[in-house]
mmCIF file of C-alpha atoms and ligand atoms in Angstrom:
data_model
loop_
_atom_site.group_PDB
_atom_site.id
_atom_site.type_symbol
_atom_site.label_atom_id
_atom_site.label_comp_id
_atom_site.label_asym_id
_atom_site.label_seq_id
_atom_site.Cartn_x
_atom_site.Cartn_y
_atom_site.Cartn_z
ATOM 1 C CA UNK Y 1 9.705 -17.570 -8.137
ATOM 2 C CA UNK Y 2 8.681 -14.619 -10.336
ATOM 3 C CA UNK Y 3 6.836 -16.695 -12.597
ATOM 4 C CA UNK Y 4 4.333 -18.024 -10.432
ATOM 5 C CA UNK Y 5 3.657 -14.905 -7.987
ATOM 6 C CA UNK Y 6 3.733 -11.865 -10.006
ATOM 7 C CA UNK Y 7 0.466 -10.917 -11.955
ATOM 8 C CA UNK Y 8 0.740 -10.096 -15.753
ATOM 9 C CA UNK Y 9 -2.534 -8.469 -15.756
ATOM 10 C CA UNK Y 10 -1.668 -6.093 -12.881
ATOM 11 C CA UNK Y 11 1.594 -5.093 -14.212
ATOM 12 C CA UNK Y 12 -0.206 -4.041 -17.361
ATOM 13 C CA UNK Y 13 -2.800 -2.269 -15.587
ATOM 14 C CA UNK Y 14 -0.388 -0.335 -13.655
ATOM 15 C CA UNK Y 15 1.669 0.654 -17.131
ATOM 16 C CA UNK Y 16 -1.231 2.146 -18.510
ATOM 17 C CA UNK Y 17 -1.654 4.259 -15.534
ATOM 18 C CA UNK Y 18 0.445 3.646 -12.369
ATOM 19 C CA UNK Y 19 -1.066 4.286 -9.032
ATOM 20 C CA UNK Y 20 -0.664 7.907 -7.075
ATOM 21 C CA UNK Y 21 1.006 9.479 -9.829
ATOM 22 C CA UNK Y 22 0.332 13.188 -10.590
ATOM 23 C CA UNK Y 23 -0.397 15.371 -13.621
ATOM 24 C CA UNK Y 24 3.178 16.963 -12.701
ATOM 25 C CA UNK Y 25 5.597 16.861 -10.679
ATOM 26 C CA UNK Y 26 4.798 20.628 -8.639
ATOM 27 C CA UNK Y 27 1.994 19.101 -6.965
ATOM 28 C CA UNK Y 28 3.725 15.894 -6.655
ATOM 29 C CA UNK Y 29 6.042 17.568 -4.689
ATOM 30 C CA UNK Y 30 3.441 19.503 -2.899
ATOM 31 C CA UNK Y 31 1.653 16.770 -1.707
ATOM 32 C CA UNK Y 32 4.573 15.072 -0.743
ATOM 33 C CA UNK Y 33 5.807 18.054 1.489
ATOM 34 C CA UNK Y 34 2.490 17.839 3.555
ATOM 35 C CA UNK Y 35 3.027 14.032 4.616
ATOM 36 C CA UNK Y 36 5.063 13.264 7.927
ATOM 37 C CA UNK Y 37 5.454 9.531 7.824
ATOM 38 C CA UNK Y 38 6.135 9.629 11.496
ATOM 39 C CA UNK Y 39 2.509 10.318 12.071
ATOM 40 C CA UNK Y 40 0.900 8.545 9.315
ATOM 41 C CA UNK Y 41 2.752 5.529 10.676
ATOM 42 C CA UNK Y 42 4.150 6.096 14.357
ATOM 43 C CA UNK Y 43 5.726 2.665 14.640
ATOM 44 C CA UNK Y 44 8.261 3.969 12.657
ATOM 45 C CA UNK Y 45 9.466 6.621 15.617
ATOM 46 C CA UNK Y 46 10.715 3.224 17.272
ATOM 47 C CA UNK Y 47 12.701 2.393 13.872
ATOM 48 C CA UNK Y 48 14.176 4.840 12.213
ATOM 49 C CA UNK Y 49 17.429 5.740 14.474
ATOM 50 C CA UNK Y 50 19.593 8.370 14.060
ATOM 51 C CA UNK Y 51 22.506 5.870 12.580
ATOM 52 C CA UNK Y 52 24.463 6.063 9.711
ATOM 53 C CA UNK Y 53 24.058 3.279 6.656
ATOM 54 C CA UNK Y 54 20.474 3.110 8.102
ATOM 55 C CA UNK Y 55 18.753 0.870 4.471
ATOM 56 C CA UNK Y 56 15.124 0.426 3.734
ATOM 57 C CA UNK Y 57 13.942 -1.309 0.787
ATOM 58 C CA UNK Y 58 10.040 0.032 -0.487
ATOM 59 C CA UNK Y 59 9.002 -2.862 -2.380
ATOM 60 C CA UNK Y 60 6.138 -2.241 -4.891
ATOM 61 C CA UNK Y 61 7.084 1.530 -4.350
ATOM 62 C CA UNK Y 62 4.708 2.796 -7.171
ATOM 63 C CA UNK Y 63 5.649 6.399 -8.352
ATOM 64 C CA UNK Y 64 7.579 6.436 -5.080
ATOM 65 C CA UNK Y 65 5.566 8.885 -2.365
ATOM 66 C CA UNK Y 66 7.145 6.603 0.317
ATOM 67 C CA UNK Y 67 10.514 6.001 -0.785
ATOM 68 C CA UNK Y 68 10.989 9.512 -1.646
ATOM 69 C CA UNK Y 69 9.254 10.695 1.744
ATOM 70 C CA UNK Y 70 11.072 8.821 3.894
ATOM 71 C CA UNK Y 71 14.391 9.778 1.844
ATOM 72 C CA UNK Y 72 13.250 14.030 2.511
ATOM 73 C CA UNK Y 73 12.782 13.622 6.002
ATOM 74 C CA UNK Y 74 15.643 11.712 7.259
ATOM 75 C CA UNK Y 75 19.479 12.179 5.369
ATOM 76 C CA UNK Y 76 20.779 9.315 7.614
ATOM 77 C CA UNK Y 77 19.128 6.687 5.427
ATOM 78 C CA UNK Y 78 19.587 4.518 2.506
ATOM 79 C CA UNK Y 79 15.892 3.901 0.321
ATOM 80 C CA UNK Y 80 15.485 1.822 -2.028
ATOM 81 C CA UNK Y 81 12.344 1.467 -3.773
ATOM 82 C CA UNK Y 82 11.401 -1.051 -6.431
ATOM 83 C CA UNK Y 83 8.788 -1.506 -8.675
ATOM 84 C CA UNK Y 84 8.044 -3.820 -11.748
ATOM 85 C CA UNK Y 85 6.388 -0.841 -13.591
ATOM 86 C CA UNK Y 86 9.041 0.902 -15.341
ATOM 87 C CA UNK Y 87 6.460 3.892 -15.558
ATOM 88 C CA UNK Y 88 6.419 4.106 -11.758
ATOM 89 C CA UNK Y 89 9.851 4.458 -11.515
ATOM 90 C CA UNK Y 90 10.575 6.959 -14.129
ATOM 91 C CA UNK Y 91 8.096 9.270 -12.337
ATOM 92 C CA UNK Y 92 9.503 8.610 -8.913
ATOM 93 C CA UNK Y 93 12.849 9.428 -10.364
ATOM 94 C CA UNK Y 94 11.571 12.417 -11.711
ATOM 95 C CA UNK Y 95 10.623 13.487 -8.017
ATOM 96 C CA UNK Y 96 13.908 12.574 -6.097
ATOM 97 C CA UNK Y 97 15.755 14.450 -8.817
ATOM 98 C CA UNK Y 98 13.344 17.746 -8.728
ATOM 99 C CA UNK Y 99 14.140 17.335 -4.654
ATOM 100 C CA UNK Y 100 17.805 15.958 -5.224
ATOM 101 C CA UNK Y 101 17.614 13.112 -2.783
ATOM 102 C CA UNK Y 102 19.376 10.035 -2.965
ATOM 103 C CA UNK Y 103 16.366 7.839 -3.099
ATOM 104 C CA UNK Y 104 17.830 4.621 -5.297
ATOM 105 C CA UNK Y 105 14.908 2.969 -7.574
ATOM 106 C CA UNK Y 106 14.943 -0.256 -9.110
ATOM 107 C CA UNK Y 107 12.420 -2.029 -11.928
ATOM 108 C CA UNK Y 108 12.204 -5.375 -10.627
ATOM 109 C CA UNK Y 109 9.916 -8.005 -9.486
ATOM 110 C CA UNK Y 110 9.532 -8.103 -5.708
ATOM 111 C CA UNK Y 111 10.228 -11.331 -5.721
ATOM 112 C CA UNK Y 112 13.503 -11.691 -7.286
ATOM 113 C CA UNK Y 113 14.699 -8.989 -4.823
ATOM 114 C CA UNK Y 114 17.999 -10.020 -3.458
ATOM 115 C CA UNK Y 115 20.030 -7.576 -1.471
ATOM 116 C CA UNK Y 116 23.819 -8.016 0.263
ATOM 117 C CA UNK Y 117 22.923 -5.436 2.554
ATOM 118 C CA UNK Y 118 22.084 -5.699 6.069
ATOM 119 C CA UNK Y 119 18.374 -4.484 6.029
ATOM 120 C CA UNK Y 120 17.203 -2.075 8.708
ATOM 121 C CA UNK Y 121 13.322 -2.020 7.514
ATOM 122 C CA UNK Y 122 11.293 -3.712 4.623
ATOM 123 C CA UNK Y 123 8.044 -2.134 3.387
ATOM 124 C CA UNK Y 124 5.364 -3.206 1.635
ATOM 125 C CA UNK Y 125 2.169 -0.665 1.096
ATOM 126 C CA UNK Y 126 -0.515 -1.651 -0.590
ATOM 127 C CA UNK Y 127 1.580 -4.484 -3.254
ATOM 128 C CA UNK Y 128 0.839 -7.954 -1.566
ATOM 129 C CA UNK Y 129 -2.503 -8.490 -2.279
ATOM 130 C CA UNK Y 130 -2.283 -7.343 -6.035
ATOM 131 C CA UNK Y 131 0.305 -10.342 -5.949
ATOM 132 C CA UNK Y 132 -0.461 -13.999 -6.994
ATOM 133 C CA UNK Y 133 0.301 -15.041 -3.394
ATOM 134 C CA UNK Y 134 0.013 -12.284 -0.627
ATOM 135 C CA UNK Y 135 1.580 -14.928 1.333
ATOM 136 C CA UNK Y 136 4.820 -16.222 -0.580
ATOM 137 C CA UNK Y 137 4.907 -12.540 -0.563
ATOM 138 C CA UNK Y 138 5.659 -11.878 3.084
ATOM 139 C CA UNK Y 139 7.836 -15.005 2.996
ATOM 140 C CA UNK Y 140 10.166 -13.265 0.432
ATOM 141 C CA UNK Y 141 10.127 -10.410 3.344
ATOM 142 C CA UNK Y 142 10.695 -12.245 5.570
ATOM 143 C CA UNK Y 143 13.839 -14.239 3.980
ATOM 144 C CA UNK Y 144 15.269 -10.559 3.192
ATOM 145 C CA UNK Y 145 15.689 -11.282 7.031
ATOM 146 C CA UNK Y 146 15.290 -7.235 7.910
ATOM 147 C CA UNK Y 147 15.494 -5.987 11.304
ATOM 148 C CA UNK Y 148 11.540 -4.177 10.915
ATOM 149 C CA UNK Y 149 8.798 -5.120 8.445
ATOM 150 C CA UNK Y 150 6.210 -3.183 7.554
ATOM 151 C CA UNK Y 151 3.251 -4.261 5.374
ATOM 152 C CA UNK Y 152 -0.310 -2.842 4.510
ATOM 153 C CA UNK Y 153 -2.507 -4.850 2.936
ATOM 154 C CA UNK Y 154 -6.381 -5.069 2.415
ATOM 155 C CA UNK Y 155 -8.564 -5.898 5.567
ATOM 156 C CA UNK Y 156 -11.235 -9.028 4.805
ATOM 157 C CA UNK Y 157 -13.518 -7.229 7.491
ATOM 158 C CA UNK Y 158 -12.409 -3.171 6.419
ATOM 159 C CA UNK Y 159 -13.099 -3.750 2.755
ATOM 160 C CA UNK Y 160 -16.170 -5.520 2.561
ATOM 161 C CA UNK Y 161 -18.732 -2.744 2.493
ATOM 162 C CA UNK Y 162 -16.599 -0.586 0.150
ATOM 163 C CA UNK Y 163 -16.392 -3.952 -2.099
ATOM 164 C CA UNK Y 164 -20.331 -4.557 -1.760
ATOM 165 C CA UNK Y 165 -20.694 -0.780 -3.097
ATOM 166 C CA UNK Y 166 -18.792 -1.486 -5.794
ATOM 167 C CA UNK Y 167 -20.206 -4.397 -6.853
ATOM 168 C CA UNK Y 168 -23.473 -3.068 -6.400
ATOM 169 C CA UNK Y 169 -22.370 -0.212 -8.898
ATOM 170 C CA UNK Y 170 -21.035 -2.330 -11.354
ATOM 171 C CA UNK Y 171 -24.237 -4.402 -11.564
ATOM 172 C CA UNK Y 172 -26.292 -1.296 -12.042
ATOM 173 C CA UNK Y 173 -23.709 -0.102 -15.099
ATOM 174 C CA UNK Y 174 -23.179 -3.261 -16.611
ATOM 175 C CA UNK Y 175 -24.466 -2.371 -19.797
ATOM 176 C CA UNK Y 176 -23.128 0.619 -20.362
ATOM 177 C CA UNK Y 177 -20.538 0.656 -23.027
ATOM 178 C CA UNK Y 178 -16.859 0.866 -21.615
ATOM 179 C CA UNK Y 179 -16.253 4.032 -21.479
ATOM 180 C CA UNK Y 180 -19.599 5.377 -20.433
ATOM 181 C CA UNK Y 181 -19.171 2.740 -17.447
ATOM 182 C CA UNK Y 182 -16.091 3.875 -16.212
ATOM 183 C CA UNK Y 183 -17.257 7.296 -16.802
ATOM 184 C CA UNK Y 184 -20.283 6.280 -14.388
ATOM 185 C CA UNK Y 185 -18.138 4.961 -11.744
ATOM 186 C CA UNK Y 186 -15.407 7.480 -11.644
ATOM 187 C CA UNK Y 187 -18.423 9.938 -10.730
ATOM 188 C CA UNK Y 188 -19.325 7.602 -8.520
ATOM 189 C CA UNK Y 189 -15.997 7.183 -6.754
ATOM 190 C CA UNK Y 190 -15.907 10.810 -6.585
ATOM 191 C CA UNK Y 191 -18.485 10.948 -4.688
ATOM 192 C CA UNK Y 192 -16.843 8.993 -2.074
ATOM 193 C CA UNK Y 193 -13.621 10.159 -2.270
ATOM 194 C CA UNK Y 194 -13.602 14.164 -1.333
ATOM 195 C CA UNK Y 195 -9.761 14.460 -0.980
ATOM 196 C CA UNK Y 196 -8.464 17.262 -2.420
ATOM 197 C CA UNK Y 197 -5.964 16.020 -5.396
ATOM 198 C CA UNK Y 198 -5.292 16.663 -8.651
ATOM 199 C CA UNK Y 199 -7.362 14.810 -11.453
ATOM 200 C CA UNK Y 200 -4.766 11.999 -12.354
ATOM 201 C CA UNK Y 201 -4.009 11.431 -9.094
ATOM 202 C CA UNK Y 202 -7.645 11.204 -8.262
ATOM 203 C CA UNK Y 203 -8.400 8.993 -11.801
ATOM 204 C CA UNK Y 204 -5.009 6.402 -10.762
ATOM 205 C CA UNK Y 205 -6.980 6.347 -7.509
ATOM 206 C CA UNK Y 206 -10.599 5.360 -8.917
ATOM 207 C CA UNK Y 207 -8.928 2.714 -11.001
ATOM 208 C CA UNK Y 208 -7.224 1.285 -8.003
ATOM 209 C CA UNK Y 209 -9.890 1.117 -5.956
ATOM 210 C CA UNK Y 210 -12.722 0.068 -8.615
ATOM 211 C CA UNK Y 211 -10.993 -1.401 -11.608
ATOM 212 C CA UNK Y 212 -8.290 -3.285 -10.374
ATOM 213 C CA UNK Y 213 -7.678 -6.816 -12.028
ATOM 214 C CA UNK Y 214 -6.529 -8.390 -9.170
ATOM 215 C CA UNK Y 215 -7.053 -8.066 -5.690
ATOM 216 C CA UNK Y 216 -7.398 -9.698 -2.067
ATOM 217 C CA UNK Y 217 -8.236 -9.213 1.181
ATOM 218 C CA UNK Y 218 -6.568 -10.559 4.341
ATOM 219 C CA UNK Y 219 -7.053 -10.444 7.944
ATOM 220 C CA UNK Y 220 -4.654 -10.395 10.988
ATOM 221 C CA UNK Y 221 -5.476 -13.635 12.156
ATOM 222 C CA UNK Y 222 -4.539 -15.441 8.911
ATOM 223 C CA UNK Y 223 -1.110 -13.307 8.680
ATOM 224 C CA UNK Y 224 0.320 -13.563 12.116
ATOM 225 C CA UNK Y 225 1.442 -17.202 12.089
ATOM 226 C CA UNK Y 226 3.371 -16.512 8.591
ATOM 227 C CA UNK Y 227 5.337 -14.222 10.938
ATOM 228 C CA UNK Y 228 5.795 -16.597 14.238
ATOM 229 C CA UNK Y 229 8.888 -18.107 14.404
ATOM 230 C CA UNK Y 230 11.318 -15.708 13.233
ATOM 231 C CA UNK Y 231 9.305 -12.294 13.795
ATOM 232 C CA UNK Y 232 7.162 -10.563 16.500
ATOM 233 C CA UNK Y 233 3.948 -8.387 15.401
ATOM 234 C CA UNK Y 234 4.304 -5.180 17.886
ATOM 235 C CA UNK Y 235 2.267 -2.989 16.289
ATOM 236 C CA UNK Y 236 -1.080 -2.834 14.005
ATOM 237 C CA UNK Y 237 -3.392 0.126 12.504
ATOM 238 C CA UNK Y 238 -6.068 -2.600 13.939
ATOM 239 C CA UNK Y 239 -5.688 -1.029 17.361
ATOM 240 C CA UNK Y 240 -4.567 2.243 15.953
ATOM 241 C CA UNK Y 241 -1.184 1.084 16.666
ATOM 242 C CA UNK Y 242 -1.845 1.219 20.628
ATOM 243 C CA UNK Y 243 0.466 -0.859 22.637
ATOM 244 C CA UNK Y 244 -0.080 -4.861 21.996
ATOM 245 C CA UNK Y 245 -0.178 -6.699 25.094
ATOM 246 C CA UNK Y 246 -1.826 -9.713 23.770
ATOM 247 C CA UNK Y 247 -2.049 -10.360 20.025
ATOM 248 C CA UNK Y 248 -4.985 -12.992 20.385
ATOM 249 C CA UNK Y 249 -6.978 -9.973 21.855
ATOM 250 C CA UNK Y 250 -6.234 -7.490 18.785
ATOM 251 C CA UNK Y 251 -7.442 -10.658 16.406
ATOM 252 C CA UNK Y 252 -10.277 -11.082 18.488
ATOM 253 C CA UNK Y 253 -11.510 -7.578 17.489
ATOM 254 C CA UNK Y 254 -10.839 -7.380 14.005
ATOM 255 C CA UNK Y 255 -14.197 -7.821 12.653
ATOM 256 C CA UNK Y 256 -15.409 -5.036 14.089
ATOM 257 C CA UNK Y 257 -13.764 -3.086 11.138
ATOM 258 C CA UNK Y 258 -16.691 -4.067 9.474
ATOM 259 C CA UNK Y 259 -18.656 -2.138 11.351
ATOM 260 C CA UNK Y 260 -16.346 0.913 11.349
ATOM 261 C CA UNK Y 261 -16.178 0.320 7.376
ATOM 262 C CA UNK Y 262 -20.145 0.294 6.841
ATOM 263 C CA UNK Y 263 -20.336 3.761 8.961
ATOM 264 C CA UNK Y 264 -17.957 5.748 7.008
ATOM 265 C CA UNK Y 265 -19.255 4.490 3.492
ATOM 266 C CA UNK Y 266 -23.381 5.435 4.476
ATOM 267 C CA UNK Y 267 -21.687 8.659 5.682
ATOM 268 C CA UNK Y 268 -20.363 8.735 2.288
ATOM 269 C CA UNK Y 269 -16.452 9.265 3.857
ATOM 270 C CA UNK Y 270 -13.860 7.511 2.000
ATOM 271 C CA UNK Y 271 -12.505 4.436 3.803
ATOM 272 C CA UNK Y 272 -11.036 1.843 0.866
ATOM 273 C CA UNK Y 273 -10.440 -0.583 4.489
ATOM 274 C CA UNK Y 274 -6.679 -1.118 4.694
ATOM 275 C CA UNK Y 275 -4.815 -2.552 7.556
ATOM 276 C CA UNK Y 276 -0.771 -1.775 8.351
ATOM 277 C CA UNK Y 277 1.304 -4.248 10.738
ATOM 278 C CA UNK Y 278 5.083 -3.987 12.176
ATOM 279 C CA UNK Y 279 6.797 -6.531 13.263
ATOM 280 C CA UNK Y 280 10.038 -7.277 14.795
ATOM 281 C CA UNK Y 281 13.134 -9.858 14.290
ATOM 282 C CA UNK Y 282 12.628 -12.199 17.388
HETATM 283 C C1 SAM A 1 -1.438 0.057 -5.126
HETATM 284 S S1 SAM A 1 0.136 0.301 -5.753
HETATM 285 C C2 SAM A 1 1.009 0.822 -4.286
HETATM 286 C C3 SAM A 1 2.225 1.633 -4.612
HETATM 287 C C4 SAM A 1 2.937 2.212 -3.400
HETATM 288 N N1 SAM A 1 3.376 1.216 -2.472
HETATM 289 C C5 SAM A 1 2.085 3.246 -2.717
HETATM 290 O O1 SAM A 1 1.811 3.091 -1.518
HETATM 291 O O2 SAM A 1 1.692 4.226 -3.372
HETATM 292 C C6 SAM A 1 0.772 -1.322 -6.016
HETATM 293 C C7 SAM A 1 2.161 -1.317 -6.633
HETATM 294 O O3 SAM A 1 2.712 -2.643 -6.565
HETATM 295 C C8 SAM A 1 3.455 -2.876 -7.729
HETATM 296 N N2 SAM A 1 3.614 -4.332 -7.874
HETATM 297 C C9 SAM A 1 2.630 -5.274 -7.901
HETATM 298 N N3 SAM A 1 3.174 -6.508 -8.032
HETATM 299 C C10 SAM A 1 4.515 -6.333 -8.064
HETATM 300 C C11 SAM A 1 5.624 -7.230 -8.189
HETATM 301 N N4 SAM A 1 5.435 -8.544 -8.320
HETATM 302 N N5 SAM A 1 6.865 -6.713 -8.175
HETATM 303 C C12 SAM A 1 7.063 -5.360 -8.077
HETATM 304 N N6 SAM A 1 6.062 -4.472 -7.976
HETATM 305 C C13 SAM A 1 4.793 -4.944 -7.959
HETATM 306 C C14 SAM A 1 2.637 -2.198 -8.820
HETATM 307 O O4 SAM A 1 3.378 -1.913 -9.982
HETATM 308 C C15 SAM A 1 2.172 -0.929 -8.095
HETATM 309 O O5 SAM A 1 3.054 0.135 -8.287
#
């Protein structure tokens, strides 16, 4: 499977820098501490129970801010997060050793994943769409056959003004020589992107966001029937995860991020468009 849905280029990318890593592992730590996963995603006060051999597998877990968050706020659980970027993983171990959890990382591709365990919750943040095929990409979630998935992924409608931007920018720097270029669009980025962070975490950010070799962009309407038969979508960040009483309704309004998307980037507030959804085994 690996050979066709995993992208060479993006692994490389990601070695020479791997995304959300910091210049140590203090303000690693630090910015860890601040995050309550509860609230960045509350679907997940519905999931995590307070039972024992509760396991969660991260896949594409980067330098591990999720797997290692999750891991620090609840003892009951099992996390395992994987990642084909063996520099990813060495700096999320780094982290769950400074904070002696019991996180378990893996260097793998996500899709030769295979697990004997009985999976509580499968997450995905930001991975799929770097993928070959976002969508053989939920499949392979979705034959993990986990009780929860969660997956984030770019929004068609969320991303395009950020996107436009961006290609806008790299039009107007085109010939500038490399480094000069990226030196012109980091500033640029900055510009957008006020969060307070240290400068590698800020620079694995930019690239990301501007100089990534691979991405796409999805929507929930093209999603949702990958999940139909076997799972149930009951919550989105497209309603800000308000209760779904009709899923045809929530896809109605999607494009509408658009719209939200355009406002925040002539207000010059950083919003790269993403989109979260939960679902449940049926
Ligand atoms: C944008 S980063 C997101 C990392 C992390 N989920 C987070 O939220 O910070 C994308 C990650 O997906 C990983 N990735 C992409 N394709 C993969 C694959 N086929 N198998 C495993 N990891 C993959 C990359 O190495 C990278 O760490």
């Amino acid at each position: 499977m690996s050979k066709f849905y995993l992208n060479k280029s993006v692994l490389e990318f990601y070695k020479k820098m791997p995304f959300n890593i910091y210049s140590n592992s203090y303000t690693a730590i630090k910015s860890l501490k601040t995050n309550d996963p509860l609230s960045l995603y509350p679907p997940l006060k519905k999931i995590i129970k307070n039972k024992k051999n509760f396991n969660i597998i991260d896949l594409g877990c980067g330098a591990g801010w999720f797997a290692n968050l999750l891991s620090y706020k609840f003892k009951n659980i099992n996390v395992t997060g994987v990642d084909f970027n063996p520099r990813a993983i060495e700096f999320a171990k780094n982290i769950k050793n400074k904070l002696n959890l019991k996180t378990n990382f893996v260097i793998e591709d996500l899709f030769e994943v295979r697990s004997n365990d009985k999976l509580d919750l499968v997450s995905s943040l930001g991975v799929l769409h770097h993928t070959n095929d976002c969508h053989k990409g939920i499949e392979k979630i979705i034959d993990l056959s986990p009780n929860y998935i969660c997956i984030g992924l770019y929004h068609k409608y969320g991303r395009k003004p950020f996107l436009s931007h961006v290609k806008k920018l790299k039009s107007k720097f085109k010939k500038l020589k490399k480094d000069d270029f990226e030196d012109r669009m980091y500033a640029e980025y900055k510009k957008l992107d006020a969060r307070n962070s240290d400068e590698l975490n800020k620079m694995s950010w930019f690239r990301d966001q501007m100089l990534h070799p691979k991405e796409t962009q999805h929507t929930l309407a093209e999603i949702a029937p990958i999940f139909k038969n076997k799972y149930k979508i009951f919550s989105t960040s497209i309603n800000r995860f308000k209760k779904i009483n009709d899923l045809e309704r929530v896809i109605e309004s999607e494009k509408k991020w658009y719209d939200y998307a355009l406002e925040k980037l002539e207000k010059k507030i950083y919003f790269p468009g993403f989109f979260i959804i939960f679902a449940v085994k049926k």
